Coordinates of C-alpha atoms and ligand atoms in Angstrom, one line a residue:
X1 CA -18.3 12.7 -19.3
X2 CA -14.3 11.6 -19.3
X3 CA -12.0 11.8 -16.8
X4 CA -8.8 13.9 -18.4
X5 CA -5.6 14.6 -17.2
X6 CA -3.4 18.2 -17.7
X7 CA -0.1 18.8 -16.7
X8 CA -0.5 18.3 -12.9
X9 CA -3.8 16.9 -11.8
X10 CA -6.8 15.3 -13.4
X11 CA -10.1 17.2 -14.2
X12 CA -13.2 15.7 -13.4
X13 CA -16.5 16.5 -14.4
X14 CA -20.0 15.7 -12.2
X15 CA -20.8 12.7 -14.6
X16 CA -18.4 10.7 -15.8
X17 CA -18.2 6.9 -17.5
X18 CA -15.9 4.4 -15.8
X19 CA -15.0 1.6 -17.5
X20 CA -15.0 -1.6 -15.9
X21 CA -14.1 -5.6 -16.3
X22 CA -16.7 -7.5 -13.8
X23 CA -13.8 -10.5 -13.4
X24 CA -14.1 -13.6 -13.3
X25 CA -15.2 -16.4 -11.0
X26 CA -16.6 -14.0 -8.0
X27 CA -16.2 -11.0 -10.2
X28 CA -19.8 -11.6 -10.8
X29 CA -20.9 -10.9 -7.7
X30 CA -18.4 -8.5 -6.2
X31 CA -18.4 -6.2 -9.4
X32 CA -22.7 -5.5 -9.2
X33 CA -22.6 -5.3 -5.3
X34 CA -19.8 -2.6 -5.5
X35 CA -21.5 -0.5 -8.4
X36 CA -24.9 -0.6 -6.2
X37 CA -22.4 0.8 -3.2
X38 CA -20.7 3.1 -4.8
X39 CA -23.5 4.3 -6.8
X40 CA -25.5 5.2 -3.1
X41 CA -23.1 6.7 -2.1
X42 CA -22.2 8.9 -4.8
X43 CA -25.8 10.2 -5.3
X44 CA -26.4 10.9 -1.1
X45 CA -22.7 12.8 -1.0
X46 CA -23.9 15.0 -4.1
X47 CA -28.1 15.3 -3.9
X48 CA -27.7 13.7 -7.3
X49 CA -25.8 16.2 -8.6
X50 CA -22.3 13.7 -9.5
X51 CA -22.9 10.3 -10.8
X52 CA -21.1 7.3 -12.5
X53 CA -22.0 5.8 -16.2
X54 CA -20.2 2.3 -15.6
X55 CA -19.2 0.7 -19.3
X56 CA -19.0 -2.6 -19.1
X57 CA -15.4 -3.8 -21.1
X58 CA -14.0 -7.0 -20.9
X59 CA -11.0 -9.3 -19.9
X60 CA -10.3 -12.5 -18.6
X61 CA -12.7 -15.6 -19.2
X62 CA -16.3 -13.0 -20.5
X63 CA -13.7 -11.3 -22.9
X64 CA -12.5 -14.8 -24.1
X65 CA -15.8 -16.7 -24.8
X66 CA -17.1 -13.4 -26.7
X67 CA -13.9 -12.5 -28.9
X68 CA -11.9 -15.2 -29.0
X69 CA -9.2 -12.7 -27.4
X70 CA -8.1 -12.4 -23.4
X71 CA -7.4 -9.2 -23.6
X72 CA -8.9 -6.9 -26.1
X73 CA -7.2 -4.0 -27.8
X74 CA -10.6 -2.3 -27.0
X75 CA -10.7 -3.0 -23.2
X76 CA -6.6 -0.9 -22.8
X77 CA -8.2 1.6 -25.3
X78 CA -11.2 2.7 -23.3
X79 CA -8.5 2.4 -20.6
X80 CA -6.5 5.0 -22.2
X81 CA -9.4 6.9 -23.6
X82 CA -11.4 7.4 -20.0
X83 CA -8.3 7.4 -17.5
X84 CA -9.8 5.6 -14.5
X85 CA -11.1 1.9 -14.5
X86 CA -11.6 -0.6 -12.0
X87 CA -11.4 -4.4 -12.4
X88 CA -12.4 -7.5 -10.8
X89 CA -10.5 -10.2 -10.1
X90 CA -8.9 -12.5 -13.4
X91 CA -8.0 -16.2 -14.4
X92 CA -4.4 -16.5 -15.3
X93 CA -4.7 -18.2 -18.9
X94 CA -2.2 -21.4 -18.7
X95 CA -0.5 -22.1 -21.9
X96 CA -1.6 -18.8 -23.6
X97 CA 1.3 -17.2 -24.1
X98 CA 0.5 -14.7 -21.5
X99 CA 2.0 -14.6 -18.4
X100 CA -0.9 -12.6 -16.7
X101 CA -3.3 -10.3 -17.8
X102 CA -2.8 -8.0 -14.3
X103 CA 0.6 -8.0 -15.6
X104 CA -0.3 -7.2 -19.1
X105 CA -2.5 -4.5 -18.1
X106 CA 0.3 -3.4 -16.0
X107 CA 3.0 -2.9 -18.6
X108 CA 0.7 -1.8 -21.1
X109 CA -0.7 1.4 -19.7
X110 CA 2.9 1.4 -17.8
X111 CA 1.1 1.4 -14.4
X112 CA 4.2 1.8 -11.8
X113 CA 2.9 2.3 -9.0
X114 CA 0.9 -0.6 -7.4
X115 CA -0.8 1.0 -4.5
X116 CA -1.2 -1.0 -1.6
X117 CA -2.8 1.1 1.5
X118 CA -3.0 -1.3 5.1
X119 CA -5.0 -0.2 7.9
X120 CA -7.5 -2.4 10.3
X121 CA -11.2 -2.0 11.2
X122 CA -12.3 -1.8 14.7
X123 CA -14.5 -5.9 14.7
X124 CA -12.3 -8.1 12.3
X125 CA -9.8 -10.3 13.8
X126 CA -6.1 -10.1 13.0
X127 CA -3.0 -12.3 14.2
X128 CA -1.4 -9.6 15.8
X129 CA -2.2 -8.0 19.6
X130 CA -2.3 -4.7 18.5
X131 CA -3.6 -4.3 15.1
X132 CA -4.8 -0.7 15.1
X133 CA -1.0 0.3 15.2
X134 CA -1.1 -1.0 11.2
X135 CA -1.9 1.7 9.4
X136 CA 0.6 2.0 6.0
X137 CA 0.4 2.8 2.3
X138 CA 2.6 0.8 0.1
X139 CA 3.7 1.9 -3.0
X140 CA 5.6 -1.1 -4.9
X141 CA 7.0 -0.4 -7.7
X142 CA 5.2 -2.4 -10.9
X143 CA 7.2 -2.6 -14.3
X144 CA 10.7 -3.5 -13.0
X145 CA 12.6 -5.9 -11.2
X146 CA 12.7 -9.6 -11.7
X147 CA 8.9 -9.1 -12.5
X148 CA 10.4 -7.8 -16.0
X149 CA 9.9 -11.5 -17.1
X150 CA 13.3 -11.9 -18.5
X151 CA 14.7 -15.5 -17.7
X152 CA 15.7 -18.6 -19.5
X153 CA 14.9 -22.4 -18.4
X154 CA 17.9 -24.6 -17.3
X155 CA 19.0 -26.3 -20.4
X156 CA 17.6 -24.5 -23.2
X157 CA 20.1 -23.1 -25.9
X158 CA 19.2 -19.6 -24.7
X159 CA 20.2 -20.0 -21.2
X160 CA 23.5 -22.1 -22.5
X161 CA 23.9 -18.7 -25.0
X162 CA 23.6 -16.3 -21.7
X163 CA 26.0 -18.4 -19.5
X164 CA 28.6 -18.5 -22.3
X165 CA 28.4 -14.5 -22.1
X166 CA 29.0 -14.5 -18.4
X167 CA 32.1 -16.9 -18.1
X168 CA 33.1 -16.1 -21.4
X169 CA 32.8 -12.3 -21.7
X170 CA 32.2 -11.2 -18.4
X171 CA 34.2 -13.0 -16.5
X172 CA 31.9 -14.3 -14.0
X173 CA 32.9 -17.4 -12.0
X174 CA 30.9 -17.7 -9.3
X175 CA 28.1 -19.8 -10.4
X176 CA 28.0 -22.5 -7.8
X177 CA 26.0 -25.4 -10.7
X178 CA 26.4 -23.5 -13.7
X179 CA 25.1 -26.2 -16.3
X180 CA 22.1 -27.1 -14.6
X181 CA 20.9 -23.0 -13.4
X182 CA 18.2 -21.0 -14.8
X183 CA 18.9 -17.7 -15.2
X184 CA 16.6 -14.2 -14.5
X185 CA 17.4 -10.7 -14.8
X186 CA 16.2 -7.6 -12.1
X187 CA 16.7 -4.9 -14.3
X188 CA 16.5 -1.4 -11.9
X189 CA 16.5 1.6 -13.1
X190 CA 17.4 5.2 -12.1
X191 CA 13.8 6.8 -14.0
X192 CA 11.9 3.7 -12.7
X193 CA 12.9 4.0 -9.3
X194 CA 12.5 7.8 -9.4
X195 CA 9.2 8.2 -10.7
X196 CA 7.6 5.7 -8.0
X197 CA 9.6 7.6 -5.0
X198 CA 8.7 10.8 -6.3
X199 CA 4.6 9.2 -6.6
X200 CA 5.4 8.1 -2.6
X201 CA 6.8 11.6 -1.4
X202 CA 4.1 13.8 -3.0
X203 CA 1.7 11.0 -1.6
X204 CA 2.7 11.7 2.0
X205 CA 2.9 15.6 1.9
X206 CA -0.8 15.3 0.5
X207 CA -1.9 13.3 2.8
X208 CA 0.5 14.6 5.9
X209 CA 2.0 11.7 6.5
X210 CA 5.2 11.7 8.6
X211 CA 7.5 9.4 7.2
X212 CA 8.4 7.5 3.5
X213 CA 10.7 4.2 4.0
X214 CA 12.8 2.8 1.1
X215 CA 12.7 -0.8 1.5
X216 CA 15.8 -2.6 0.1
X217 CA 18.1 -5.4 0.1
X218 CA 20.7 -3.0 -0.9
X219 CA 23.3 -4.9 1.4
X220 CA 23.2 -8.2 -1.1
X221 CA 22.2 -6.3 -4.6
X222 CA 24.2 -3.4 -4.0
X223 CA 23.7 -1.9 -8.0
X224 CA 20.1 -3.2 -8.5
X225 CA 18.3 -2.6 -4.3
X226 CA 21.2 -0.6 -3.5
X227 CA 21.0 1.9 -6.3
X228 CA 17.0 2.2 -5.5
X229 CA 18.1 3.8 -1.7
X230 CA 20.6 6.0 -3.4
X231 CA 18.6 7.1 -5.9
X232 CA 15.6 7.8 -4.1
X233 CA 17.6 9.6 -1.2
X234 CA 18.9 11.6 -3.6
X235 CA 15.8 12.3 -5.5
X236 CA 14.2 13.4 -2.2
X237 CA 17.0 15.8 -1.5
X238 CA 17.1 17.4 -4.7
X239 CA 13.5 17.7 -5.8
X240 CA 11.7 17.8 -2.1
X241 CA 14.6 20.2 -0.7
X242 CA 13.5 21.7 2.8
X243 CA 9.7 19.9 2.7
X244 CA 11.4 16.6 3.8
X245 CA 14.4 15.9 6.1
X246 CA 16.1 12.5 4.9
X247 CA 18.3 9.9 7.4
X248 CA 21.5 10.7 4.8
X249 CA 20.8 14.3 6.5
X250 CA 20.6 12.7 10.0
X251 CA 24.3 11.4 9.4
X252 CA 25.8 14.0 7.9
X253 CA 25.3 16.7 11.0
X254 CA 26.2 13.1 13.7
X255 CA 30.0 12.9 12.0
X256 CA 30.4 16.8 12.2
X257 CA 28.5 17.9 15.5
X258 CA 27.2 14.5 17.1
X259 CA 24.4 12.2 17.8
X260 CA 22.2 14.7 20.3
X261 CA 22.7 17.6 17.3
X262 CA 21.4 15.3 14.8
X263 CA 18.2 13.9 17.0
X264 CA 17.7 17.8 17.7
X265 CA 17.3 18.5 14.1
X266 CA 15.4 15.1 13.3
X267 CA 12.6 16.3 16.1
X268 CA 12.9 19.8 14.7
X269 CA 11.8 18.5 11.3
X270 CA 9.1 16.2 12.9
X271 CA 7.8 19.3 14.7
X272 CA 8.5 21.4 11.1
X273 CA 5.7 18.8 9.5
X274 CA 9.0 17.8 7.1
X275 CA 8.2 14.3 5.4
X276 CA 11.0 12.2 6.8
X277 CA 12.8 10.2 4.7
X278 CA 14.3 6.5 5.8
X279 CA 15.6 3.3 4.3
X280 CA 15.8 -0.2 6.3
X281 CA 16.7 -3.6 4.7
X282 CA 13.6 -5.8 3.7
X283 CA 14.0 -8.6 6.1
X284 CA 14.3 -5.9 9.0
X285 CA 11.5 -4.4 7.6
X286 CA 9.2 -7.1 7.6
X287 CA 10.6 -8.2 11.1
X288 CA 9.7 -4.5 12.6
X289 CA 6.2 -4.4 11.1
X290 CA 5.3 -7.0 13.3
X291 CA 6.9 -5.5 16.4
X292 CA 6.8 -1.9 15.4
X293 CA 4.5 -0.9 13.0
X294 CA 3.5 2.3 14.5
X295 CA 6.9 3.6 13.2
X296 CA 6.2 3.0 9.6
X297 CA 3.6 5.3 7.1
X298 CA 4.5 5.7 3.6
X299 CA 6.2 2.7 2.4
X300 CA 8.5 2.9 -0.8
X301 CA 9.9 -0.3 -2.3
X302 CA 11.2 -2.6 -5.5
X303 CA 8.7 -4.9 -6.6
X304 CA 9.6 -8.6 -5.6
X305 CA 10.0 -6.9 -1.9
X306 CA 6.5 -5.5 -2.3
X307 CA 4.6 -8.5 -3.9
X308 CA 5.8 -10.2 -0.2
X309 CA 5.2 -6.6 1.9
X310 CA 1.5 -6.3 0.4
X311 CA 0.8 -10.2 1.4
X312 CA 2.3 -10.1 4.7
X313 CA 0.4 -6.6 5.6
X314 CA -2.8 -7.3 4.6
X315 CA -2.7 -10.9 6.4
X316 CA -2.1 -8.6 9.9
X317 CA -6.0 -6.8 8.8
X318 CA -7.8 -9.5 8.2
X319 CA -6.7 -10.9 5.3
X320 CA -6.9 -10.6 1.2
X321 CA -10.2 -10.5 0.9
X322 CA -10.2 -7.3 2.8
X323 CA -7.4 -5.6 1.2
X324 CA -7.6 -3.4 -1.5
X325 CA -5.5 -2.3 -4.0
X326 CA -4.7 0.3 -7.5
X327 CA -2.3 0.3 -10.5
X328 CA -1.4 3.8 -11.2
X329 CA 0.8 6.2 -14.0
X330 CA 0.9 9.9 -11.9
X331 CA 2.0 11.0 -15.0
X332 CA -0.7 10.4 -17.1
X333 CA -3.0 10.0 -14.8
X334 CA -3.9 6.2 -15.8
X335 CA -4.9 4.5 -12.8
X336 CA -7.0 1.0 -12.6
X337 CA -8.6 0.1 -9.2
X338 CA -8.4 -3.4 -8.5
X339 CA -9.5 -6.5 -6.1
X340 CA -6.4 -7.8 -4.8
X341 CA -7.6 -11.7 -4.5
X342 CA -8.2 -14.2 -6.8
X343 CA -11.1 -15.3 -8.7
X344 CA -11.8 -17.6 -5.7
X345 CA -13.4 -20.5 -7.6
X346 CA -13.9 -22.7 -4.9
X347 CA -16.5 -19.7 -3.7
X348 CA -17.9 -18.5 -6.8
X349 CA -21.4 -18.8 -7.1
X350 CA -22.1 -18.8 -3.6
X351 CA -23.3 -15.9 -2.4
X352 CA -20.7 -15.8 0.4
X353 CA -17.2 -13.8 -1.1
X354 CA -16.3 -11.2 0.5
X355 CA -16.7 -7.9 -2.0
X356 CA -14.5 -5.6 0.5
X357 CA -11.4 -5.7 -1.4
X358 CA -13.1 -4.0 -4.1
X359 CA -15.3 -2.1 -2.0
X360 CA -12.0 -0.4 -0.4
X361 CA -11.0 -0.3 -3.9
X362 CA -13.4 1.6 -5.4
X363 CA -13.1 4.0 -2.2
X364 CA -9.6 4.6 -3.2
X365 CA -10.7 5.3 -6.5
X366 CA -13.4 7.7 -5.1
X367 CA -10.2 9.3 -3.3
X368 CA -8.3 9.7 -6.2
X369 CA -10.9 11.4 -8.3
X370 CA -11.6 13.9 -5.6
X371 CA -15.1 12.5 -4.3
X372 CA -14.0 12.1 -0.8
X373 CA -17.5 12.6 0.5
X374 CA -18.8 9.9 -1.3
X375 CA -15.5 7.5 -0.4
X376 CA -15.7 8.6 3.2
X377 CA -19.6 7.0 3.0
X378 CA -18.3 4.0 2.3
X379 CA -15.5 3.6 4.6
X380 CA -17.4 4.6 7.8
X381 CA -20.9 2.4 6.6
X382 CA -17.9 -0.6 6.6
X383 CA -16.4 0.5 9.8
X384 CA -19.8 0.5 11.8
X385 CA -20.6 -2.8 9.8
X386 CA -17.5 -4.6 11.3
X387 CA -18.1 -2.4 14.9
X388 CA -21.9 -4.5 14.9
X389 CA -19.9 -8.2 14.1
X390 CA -21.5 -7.9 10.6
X391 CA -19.7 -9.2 8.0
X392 CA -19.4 -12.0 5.2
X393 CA -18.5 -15.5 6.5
X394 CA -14.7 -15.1 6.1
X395 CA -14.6 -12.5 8.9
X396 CA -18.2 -13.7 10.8
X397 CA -16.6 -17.1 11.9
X398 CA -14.0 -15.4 13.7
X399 CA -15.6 -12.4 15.0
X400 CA -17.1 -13.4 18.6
X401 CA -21.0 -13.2 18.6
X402 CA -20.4 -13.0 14.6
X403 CA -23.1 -12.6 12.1
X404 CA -22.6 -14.0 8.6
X405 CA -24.1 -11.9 5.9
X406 CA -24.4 -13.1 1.9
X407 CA -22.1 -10.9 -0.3
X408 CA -25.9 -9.1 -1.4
X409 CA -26.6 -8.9 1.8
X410 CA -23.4 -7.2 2.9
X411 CA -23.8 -4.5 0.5
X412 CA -27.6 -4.1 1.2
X413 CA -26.3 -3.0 5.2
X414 CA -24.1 -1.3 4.3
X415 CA -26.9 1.4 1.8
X416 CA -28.8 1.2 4.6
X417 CA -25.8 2.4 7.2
X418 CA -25.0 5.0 4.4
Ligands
NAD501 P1 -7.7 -16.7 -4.7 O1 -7.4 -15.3 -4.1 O2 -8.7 -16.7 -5.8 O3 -8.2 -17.7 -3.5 C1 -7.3 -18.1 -2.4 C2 -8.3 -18.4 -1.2 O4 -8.8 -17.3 -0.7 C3 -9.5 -19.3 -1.7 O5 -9.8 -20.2 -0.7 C4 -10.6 -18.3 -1.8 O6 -11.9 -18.8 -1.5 C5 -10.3 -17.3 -0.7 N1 -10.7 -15.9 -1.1 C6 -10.2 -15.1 -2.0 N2 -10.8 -14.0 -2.1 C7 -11.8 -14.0 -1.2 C8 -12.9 -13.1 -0.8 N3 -13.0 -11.9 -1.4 N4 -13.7 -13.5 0.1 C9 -13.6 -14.7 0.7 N5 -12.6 -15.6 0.4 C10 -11.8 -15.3 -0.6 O7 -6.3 -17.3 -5.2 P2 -6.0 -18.6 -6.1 O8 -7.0 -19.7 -5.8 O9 -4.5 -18.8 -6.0 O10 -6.3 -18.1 -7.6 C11 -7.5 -18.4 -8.4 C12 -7.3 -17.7 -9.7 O11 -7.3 -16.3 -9.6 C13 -6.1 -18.1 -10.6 O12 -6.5 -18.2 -11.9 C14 -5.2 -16.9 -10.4 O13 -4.3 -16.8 -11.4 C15 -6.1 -15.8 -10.3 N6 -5.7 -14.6 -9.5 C16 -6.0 -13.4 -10.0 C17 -5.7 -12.2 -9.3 C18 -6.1 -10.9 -9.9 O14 -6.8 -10.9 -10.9 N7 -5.7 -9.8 -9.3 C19 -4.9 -12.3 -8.1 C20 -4.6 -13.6 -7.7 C21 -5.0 -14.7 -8.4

């Protein structure tokens, strides 16, 4: 009945327990809707033979009104103890001492990868002319960075302690307001930003994907960004060896036998199925995914950069209530599946959110587990869905000749598409 994880890959038997946090606000009525989807499709891939226990654990607002706690040590334990969850959508706490409980969950099961795949269906309206170019898996890295939480408010002692130790022992002198700053730190590290290119490259050579792209801002933060491209060039060199061909590669053979040599080798690799392996400054890169995405697959960055990457995609689809998203460890095999919205409060209740954040979410989950029948169900049910202008009022309004279905309603065609 558990998911378990060996050395290299996860072993999963025909019935298995998920564990699961409904979320709050429209986590009621995303969470059931999914189950009932998933559930279809799951016993019409496999004649009944594979199914899902779902075990209800808790989190958020349910978790707090029954134990007094936000987070329960028993929610991370059946975590731990079944390997792959999926959550709904939860209220940030204010004045609880915790920052978030995504975050929490995060850094507890040291989930560093936050998954992030793009791509648009054929029916929902995007900002961009040619939206079917998107098509991109993010891979952000999730416990580093100046997401670490380590920062001090203007004026307290502790951030008067830390500027002392700057001026005073390290000889800094170039902040511009010194007494009135606050202060953060990005700590990036070599491990940290290895493990999560390492999770990107094995990603693409799965899935044959052509490219990976470090994004950086390696030309400002040249130890913290720029220490994440050299790292992860050189992880891909020494651990990937002839299976990619890297843009460090590309340079070397321009200096010694010129630029039409080095193309010559680039399209030989290209031909040769080799993962290619780029880097391009942040602001760049966000410039060129609107004029270029075509030229983008796999996309490797440092957290802040992918908090901004993820938003900015998913807005050229259709949108956060679309997008789905995962928190992974490849390493032991933790991984929780995850709506990438809000609780939506000013919707909840209504009958009207959209559940195909999680939906997409729970396919990825299906993915990683190795019931690709059952995901692929799901993804083409949604893709004819969106193909007959059916969808939940968020997309309807702007699809011409749009029909508005309830979030019940939305599942319901989908079973029936199944
Ligand atoms: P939100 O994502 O809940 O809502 C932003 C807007 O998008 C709202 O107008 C909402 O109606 C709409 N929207 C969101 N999801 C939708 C969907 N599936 N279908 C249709 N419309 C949708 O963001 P917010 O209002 O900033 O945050 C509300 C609460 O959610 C806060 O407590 C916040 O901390 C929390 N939050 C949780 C997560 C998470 O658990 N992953 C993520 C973001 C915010």
């Amino acid at each position: 009945m558990k998911i378990k994880k060996d050395k290299t890959k996860l072993i999963v038997p025909d019935r298995i327990t998920i564990p699961y946090i409904e979320g709050d606000g429209v986590g009621a009525e995303i969470t059931p809707v999914t189950q009932r989807v998933v559930d279809e499709s799951v016993a019409k891939a496999y004649n009944g033979k594979r199914a899902i226990k779902w075990k209800e654990v808790f989190a958020g607002e349910k978790a707090f009104k029954i134990t007094g706690n936000w987070l329960p040590d028993e929610t991370i334990t059946a975590f731990r103890e079944y390997v792959v969850g999926i959550k709904g959508p939860l209220t940030t706490p204010v004045g609880e001492g915790i920052r978030s409980l995504n975050v929490a969950l995060r850094q507890t099961l040291d989930l560093y990868v936050c998954l992030r795949p793009v791509r648009w269906f054929k029916g929902v309206m995007s900002p961009i002319k040619e939206p079917h170019k998107v098509n991109m898996v993010i891979f952000r890295e999730n416990t580093e960075d100046i997401y670490a939480g380590i920062e001090w408010r203007q004026g307290t002692p502790e951030a008067r302690k830390f500027l002392q130790f700057l001026t005073g022992e390290m000889g800094v002198s170039k902040i511009r307001f010194p007494e009135t700053s606050s202060f953060g730190v990005k700590p990036v590290s070599q491990e940290g930003t290895e493990r999560l290119v390492r999770s990107a490259i094995e990603y693409a050579l799965a899935n044959k994907l052509p490219d990976v792209t470090l994004v950086h801002k390696g030309n400002i933060m040249k130890f913290t960004e720029g220490g994440f491209k050299l790292w992860g060039y050189a992880l891909a060199e020494r651990e990937f060896g002839d299976r990619v061909f890297s843009m460090i590669q590309y340079d070397k053979i321009k200096k010694k036998q010129g630029e039409n040599e080095a193309s010559k080798a680039l399209s030989e690799a290209k031909s040769a199925g080799k993962v290619i392996i780029k880097d391009v400054i942040a602001d760049a890169f966000l410039q060129n995914t609107l004029l270029t995405p075509e030229n983008y697959s796999v996309i490797a960055t440092l957290n802040l950069n992918g908090d901004y990457i993820s938003d900015q995609l998913a807005a050229m689809v259709g949108g956060i209530g679309i997008a789905p998203g995962a928190n992974i460890n490849y390493s032991s095999g933790y991984a929780v599946f995850e709506a990438t919205h809000g609780t939506a409060p000013d919707i909840a209740g209504q009958n009207i959110v959209n559940p195909s954040s999680l939906l997409l979410s729970s396919v990825m989950m299906l993915e990683y587990i190795g019931w690709n029948e059952a995901a692929n169900l799901i993804t083409s049910a949604m893709e004819q869905t969106f193909v007959n202008g059916e969808a939940t009022s968020d997309l309807a309004r702007f699809m011409p000749d749009g029909k508005a279905l309830g979030t019940t309603q939305f599942g319901d065609t989908l079973i029936n598409l199944m």
